[in-house]
Coordinates of N, CA and C in Angstrom, one line a residue:
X1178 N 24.7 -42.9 6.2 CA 24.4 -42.8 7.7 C 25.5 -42.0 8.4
X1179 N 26.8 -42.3 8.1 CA 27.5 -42.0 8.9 C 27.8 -40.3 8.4
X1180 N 26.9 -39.6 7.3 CA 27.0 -38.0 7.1 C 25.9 -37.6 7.7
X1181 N 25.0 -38.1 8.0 CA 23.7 -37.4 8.6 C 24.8 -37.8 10.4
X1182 N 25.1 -38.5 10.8 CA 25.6 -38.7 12.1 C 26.7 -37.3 12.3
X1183 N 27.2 -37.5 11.6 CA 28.6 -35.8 11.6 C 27.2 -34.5 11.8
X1184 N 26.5 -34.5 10.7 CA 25.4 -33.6 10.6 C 25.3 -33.2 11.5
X1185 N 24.1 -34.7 12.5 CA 23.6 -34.1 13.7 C 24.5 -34.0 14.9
X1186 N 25.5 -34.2 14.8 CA 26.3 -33.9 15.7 C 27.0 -32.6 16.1
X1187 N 27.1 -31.8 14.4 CA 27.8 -30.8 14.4 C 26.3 -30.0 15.1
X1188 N 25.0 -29.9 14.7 CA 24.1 -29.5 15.1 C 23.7 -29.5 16.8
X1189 N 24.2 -30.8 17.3 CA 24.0 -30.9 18.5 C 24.3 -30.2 19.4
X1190 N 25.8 -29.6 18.9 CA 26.9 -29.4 19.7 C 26.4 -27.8 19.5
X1191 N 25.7 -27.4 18.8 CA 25.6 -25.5 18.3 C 24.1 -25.2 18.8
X1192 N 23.3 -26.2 19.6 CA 22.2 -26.0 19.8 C 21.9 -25.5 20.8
X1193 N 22.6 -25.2 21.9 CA 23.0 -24.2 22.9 C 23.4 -22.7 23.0
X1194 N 23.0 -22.3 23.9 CA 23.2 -20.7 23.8 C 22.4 -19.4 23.3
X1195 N 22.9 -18.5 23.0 CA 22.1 -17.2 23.4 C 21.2 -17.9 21.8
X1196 N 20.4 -16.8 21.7 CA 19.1 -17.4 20.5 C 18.9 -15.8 19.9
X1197 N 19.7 -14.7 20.1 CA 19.4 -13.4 19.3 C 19.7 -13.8 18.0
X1198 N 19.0 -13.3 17.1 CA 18.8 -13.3 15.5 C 20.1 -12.4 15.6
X1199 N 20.6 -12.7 13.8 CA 21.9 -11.8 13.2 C 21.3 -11.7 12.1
X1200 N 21.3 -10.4 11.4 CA 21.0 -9.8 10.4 C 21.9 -9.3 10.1
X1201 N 22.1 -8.9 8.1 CA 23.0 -8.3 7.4 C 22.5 -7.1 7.6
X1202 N 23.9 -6.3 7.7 CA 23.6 -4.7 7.8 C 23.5 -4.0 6.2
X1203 N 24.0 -4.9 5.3 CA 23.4 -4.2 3.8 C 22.5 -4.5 3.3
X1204 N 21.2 -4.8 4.0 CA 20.1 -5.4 3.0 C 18.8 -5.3 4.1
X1205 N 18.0 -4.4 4.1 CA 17.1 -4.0 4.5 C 16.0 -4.8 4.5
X1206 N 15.2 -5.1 5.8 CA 13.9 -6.0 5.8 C 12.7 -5.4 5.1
X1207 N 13.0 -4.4 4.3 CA 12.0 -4.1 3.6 C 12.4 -4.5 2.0
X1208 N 13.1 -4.9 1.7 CA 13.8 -5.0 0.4 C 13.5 -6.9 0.5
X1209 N 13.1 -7.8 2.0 CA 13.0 -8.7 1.3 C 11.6 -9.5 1.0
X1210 N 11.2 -9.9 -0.1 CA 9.7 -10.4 -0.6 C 10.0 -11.4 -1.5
X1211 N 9.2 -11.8 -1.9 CA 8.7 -13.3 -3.0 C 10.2 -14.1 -2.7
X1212 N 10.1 -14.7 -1.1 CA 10.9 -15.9 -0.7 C 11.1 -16.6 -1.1
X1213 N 11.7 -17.3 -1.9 CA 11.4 -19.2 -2.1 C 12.0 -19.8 -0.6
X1214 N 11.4 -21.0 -0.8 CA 12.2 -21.8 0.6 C 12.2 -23.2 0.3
X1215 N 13.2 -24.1 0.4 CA 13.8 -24.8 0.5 C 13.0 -25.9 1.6
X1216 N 13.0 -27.6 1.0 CA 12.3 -28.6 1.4 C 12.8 -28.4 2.6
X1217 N 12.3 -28.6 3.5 CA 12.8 -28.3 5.5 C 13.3 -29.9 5.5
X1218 N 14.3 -29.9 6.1 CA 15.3 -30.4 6.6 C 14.8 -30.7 8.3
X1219 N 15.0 -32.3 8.5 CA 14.3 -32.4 9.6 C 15.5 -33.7 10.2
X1220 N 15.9 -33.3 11.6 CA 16.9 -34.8 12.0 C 16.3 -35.0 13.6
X1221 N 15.2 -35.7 13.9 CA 15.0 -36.0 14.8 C 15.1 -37.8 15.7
X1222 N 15.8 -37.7 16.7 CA 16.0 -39.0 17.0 C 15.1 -39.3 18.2
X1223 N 15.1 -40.9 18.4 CA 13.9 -41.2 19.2 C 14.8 -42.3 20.5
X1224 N 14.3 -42.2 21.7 CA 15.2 -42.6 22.7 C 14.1 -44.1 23.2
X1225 N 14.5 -45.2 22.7 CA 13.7 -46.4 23.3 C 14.3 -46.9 24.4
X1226 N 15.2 -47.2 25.0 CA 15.8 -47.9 26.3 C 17.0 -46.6 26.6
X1227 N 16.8 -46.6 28.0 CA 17.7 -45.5 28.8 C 18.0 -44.1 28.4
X1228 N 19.1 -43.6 28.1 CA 18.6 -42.5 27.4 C 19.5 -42.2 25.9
X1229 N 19.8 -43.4 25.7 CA 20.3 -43.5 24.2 C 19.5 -43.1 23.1
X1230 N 19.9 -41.9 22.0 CA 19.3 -41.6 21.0 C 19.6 -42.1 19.8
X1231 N 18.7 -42.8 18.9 CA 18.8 -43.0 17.4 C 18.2 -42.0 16.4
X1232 N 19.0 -41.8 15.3 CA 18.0 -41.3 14.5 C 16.8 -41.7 13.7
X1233 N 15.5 -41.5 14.0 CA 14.6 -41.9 13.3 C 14.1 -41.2 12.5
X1234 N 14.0 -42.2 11.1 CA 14.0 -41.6 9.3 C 12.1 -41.1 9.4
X1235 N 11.7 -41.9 10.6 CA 9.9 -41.8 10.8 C 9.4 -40.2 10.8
X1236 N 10.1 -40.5 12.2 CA 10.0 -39.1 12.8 C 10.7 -38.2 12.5
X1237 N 11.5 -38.3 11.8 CA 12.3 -36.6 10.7 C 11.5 -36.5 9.9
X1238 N 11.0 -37.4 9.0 CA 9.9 -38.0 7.7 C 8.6 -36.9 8.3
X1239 N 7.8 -37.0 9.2 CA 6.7 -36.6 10.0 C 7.1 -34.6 10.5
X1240 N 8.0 -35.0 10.8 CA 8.4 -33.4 11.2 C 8.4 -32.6 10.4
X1241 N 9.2 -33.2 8.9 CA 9.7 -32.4 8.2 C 8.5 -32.2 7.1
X1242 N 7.5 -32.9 7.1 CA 6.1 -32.6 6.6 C 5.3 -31.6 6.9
X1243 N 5.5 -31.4 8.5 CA 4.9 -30.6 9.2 C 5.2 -29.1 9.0
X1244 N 6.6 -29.6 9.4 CA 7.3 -28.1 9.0 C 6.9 -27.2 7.7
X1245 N 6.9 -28.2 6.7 CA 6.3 -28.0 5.3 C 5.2 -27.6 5.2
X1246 N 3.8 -27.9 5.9 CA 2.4 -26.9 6.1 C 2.6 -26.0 6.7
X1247 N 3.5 -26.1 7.7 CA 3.3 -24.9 8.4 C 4.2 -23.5 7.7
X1248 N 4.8 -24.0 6.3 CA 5.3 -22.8 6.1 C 4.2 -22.4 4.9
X1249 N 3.8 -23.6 4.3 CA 2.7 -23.0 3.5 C 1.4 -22.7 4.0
X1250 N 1.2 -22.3 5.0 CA 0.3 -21.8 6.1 C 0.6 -20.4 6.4
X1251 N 1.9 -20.1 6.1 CA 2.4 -18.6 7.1 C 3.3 -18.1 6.0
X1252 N 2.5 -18.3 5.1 CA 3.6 -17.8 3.6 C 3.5 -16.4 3.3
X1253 N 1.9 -15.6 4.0 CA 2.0 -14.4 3.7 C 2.7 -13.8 4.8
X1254 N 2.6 -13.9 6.1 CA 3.3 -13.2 7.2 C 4.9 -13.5 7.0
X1255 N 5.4 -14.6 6.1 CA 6.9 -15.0 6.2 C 7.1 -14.5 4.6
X1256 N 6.2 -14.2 3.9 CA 6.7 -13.3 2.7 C 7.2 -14.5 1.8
X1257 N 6.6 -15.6 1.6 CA 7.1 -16.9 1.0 C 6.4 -16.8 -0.5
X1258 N 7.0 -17.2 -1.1 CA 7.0 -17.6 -2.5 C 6.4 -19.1 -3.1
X1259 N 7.5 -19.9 -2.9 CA 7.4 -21.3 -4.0 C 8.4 -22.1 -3.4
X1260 N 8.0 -23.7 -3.1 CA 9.0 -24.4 -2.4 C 10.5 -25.2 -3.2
X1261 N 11.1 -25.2 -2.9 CA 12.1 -25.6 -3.3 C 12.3 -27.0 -3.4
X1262 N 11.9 -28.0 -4.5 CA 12.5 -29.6 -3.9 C 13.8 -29.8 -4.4
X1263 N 14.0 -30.8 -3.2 CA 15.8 -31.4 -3.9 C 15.2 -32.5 -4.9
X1264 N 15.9 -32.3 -6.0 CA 15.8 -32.9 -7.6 C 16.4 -33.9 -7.1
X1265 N 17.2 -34.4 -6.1 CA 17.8 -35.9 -5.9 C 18.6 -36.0 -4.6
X1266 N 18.8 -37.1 -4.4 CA 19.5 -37.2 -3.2 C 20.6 -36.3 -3.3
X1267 N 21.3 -36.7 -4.0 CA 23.0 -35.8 -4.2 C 22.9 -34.7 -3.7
X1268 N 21.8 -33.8 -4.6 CA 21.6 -32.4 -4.2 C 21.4 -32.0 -2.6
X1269 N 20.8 -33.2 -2.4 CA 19.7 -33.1 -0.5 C 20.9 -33.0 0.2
X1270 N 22.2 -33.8 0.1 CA 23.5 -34.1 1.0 C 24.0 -33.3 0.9
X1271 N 24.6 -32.4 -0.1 CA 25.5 -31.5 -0.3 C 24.6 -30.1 0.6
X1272 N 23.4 -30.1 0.2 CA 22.4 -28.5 0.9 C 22.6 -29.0 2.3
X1273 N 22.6 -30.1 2.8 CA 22.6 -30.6 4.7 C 24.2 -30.5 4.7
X1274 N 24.9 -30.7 3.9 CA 26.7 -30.5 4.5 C 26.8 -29.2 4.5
X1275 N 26.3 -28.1 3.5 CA 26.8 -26.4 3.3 C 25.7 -26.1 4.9
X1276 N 24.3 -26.2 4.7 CA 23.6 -25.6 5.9 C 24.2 -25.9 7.1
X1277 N 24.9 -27.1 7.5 CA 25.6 -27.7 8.9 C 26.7 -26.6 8.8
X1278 N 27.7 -26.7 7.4 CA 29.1 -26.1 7.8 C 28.6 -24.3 8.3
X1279 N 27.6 -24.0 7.9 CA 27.0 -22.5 7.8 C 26.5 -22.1 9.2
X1280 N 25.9 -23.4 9.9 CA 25.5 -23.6 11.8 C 27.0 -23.0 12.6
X1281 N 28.0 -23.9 11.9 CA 28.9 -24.4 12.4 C 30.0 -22.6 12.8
X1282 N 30.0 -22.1 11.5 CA 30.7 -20.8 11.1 C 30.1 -19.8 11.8
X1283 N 29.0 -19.8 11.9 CA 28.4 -18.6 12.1 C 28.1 -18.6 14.0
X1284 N 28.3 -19.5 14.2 CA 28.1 -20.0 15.6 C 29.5 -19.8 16.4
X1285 N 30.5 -20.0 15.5 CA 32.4 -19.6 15.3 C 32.4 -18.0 15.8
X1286 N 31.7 -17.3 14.6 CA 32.2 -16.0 14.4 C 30.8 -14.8 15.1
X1287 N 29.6 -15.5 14.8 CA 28.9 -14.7 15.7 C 28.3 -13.4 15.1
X1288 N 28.8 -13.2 14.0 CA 28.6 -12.2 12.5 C 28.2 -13.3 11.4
X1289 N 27.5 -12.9 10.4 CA 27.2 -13.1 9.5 C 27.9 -12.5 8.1
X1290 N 28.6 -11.4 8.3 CA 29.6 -10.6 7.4 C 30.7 -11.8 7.1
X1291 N 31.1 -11.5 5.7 CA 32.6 -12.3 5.3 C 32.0 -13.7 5.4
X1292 N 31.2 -14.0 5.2 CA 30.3 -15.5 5.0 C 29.9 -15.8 3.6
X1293 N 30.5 -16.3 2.8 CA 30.1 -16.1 1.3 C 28.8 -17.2 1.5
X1294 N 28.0 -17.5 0.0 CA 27.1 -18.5 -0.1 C 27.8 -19.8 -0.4
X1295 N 27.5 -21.1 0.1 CA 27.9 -22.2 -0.4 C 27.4 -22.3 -1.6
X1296 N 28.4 -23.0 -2.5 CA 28.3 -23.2 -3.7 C 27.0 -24.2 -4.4
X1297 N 26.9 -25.0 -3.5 CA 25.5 -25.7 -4.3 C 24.1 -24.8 -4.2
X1298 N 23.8 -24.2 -2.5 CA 22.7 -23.3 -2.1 C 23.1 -22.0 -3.4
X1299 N 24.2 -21.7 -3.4 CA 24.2 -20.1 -4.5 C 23.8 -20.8 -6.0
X1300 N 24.0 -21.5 -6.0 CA 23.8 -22.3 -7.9 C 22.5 -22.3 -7.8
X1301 N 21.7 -23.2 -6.9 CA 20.0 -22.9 -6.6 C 19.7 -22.1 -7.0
X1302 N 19.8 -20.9 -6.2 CA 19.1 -19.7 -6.1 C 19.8 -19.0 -7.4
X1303 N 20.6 -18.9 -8.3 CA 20.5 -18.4 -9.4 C 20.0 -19.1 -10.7
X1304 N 20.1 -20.4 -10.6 CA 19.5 -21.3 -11.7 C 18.1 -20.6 -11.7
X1305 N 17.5 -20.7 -10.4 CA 15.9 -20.3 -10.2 C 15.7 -18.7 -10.6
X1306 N 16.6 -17.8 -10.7 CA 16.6 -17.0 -10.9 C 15.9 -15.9 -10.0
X1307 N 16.4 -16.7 -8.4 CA 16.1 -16.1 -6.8 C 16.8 -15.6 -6.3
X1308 N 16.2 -14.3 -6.0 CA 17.1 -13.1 -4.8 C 17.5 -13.9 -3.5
X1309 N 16.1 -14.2 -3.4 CA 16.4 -14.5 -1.7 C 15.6 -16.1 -1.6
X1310 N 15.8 -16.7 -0.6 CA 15.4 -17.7 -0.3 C 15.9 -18.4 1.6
X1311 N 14.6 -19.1 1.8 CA 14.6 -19.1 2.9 C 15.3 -21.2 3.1
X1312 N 15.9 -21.2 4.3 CA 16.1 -22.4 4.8 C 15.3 -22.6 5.8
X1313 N 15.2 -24.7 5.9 CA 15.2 -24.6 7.8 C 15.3 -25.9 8.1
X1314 N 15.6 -25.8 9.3 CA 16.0 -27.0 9.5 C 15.1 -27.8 11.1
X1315 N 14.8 -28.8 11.3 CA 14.3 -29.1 13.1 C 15.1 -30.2 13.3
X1316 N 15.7 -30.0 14.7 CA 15.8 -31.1 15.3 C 15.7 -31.1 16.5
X1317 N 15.5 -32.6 17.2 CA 14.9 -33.1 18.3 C 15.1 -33.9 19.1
X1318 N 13.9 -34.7 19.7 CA 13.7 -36.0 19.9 C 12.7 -36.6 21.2
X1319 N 12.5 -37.5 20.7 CA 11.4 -38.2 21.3 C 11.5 -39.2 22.6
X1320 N 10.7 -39.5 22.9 CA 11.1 -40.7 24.1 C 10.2 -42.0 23.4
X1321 N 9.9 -43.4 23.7 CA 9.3 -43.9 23.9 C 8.4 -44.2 25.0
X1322 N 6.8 -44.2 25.0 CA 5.9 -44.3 26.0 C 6.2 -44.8 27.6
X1323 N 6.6 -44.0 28.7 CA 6.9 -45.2 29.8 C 8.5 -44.7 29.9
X1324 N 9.4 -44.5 28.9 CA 10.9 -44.0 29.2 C 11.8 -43.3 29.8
X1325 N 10.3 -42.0 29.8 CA 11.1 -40.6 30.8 C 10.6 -41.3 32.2
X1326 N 9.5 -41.7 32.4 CA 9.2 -42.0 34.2 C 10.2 -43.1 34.9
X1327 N 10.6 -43.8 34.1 CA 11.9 -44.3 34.1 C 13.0 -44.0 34.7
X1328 N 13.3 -43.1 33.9 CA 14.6 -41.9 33.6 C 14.2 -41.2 35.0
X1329 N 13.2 -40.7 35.1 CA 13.2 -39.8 36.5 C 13.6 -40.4 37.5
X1330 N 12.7 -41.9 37.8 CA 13.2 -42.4 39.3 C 14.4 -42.9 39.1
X1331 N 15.6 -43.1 38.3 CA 16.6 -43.6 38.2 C 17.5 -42.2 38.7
X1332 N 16.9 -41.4 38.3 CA 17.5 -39.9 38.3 C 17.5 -39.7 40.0
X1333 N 16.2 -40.2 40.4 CA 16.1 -39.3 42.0 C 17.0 -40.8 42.8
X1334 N 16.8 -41.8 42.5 CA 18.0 -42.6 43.0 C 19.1 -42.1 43.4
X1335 N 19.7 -41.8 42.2 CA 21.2 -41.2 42.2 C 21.3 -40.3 42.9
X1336 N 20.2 -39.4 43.0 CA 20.5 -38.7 44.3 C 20.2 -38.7 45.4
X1337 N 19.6 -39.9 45.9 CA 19.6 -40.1 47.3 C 21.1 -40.8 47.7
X1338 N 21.8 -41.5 46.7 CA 23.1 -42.0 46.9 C 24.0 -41.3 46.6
X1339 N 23.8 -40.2 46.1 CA 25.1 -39.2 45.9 C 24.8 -37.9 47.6
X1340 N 23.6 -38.2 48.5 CA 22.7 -37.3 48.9 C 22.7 -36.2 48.7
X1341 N 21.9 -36.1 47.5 CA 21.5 -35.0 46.3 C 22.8 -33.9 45.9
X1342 N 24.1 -34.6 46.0 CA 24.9 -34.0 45.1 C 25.1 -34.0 43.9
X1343 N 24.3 -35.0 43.5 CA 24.0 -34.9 42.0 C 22.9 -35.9 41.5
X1344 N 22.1 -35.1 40.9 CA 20.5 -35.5 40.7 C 20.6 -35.0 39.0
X1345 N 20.8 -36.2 38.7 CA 20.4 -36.0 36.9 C 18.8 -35.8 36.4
X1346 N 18.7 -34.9 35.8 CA 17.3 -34.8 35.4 C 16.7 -35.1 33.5
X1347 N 16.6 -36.1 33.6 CA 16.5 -36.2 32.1 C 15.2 -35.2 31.4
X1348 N 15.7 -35.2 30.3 CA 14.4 -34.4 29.4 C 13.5 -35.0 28.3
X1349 N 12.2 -34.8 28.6 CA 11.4 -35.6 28.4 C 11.4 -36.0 26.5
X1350 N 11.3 -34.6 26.0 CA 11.6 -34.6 24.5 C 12.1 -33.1 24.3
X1351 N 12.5 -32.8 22.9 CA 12.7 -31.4 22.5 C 12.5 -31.2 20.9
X1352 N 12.4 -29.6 21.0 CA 12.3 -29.4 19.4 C 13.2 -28.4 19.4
X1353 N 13.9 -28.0 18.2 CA 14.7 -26.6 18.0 C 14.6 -26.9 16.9
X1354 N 14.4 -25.4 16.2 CA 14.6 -25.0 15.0 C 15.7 -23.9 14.1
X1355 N 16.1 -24.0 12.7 CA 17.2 -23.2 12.9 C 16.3 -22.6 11.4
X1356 N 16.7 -21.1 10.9 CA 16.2 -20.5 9.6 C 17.5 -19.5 9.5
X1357 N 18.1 -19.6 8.2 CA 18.2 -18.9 7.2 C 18.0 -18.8 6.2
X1358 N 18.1 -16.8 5.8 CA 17.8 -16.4 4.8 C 18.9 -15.8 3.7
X1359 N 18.8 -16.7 2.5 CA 20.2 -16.1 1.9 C 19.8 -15.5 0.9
X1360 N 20.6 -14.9 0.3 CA 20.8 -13.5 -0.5 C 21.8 -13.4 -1.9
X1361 N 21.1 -14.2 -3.3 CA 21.8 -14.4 -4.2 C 22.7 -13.5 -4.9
X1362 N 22.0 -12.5 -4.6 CA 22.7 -11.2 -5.0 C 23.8 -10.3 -4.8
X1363 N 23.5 -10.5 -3.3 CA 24.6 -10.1 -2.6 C 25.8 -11.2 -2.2
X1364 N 25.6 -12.2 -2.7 CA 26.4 -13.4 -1.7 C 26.3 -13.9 -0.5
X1365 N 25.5 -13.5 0.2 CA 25.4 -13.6 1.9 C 24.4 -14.2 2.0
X1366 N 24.2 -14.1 3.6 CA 23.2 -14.3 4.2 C 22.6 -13.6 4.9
X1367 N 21.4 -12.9 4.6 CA 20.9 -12.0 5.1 C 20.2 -11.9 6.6
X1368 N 19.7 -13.3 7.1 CA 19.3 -13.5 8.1 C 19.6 -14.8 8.7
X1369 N 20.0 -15.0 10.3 CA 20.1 -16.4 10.8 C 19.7 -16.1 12.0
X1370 N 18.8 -17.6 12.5 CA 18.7 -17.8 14.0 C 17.8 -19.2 14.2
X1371 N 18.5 -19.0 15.4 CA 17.9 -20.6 16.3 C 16.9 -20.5 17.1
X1372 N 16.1 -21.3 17.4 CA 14.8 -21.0 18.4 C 15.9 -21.9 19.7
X1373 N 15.4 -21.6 20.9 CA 15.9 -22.4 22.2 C 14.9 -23.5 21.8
X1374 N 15.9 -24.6 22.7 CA 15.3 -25.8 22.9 C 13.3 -25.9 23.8
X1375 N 12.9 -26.1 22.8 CA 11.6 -26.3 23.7 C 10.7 -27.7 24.0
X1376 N 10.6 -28.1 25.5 CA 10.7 -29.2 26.4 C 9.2 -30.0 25.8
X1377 N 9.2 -30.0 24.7 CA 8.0 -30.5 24.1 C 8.1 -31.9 22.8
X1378 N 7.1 -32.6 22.5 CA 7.0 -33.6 21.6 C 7.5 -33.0 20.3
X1379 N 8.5 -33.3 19.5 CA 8.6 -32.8 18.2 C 8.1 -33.0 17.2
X1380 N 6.7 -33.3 16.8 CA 5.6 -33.6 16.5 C 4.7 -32.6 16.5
X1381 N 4.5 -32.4 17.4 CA 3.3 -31.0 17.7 C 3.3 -29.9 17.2
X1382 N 2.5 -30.0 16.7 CA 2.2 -28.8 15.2 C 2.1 -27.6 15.8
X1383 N 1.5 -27.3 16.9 CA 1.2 -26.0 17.6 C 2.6 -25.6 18.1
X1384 N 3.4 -26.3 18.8 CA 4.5 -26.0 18.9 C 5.8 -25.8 18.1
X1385 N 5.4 -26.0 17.5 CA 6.3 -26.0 16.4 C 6.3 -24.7 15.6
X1386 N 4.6 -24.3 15.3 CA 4.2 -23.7 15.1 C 3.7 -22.2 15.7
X1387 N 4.9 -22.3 16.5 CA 5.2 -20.9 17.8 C 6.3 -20.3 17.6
X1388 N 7.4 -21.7 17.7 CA 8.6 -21.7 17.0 C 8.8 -20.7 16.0
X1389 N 8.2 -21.3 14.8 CA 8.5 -21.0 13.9 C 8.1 -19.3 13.7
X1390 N 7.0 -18.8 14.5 CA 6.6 -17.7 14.4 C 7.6 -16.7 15.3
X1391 N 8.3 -17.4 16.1 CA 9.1 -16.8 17.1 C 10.5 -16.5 16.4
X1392 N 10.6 -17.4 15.2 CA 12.1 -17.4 15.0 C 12.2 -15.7 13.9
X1393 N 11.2 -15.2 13.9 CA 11.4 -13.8 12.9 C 10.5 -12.5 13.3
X1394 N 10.3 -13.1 14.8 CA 9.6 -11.7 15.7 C 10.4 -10.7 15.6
X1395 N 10.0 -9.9 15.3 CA 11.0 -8.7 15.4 C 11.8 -8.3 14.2
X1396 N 11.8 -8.5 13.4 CA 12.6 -8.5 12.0 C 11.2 -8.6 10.8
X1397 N 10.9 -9.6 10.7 CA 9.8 -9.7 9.2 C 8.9 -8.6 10.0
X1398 N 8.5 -9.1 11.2 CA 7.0 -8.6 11.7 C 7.2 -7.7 12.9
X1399 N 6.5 -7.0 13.7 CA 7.0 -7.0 15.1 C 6.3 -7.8 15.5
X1400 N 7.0 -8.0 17.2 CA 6.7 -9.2 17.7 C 5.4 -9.5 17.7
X1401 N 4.8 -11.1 18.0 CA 3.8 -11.4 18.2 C 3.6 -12.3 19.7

């Protein structure tokens, strides 16, 4: 518990800010085909009383399924291959500690250059005897039914007693997504980026499923 807590924390804290994609300048979007990708990684928490968040194993469980059709749904437009499962937990922990430290660095440096592959994700992709292969990750969170209308009038309270110097606005739910693409060959990472926060159920397949088409407009495809 307490590594998935570091996890989403380091995630939390990187899930702001500009949302332009970084691409390697040695490795051409035409050079990348027959993807594999990796079980999607999903940490979404659910807010039952005030606006405190837990993580729930339900609703990552649910997401991360989702995420999972919807890549085998868009496997030709995303150039996907064959899915990747983790053969055991051990494996699962160590790919969520390299993808967090990889959020973490690249979010640091803002380039993608001088970024080697983590050593469990590089061992992957050459055991499998894979060029390239895709990550991803969602996180979120939910409210319970009745919690945001709550949250609002508590919200506009405060600012009738601050007189509207400060009016907190809570948020109802959210999804963000993050994808990279790594590159066994080269060592790298050929492509990263984050979708913005979007003010929706993290559940919702259509949305999610915008997301995910959003997060490689302009690079796999032109935009859509």
């Amino acid at each position: 518990m307490r590594h998935l807590i570091i996890l989403l924390s380091i995630l939390t804290l990187t899930s702001c800010g500009a949302n332009k994609h970084l691409a390697s300048s040695t490795t051409t979007v035409t050079e990348i085909n027959n993807v594999d990708y990796f079980q999607p990684l999903s940490y979404i928490q659910f807010i039952e009383k005030g606006n405190k968040a837990m993580l729930s194993d339900s609703l990552s469980e649910v997401v991360s399924k989702n995420l999972s059709l919807l890549l085998d749904k868009n496997k030709t437009t995303l150039r996907l291959d064959k899915e990747i499962p983790f053969v055991n937990d051990t494996i699962k922990v160590k790919v969520e500690d390299e993808l967090a430290y990889l959020v973490r660095v690249i979010t640091q440096r803002k380039k993608l250059s001088g970024i080697p592959l983590p050593h469990t994700i590089d061992s992957i992709l050459k055991n499998n005897n894979q060029r390239f292969a895709l990550a991803t990750i969602a996180t979120g969170f939910g409210r319970r039914k009745g919690n945001y209308g709550g949250q609002v009038a508590k919200g506009a309270a405060v600012g009738i007693l601050t007189l509207g110097m400060f009016v907190p606005t809570p948020i109802k739910s959210n999804l963000t997504l993050y994808a990279f693409i790594f590159d066994a060959e080269k060592d790298e990472i050929t492509y990263y980026k984050k979708s913005m926060p979007v003010e929706k159920e993290p559940t919702d397949e259509q949305v999610m499923n915008k997301q995910l088409i959003k997060l490689f407009n302009g690079y796999l495809y032109d935009k859509k």
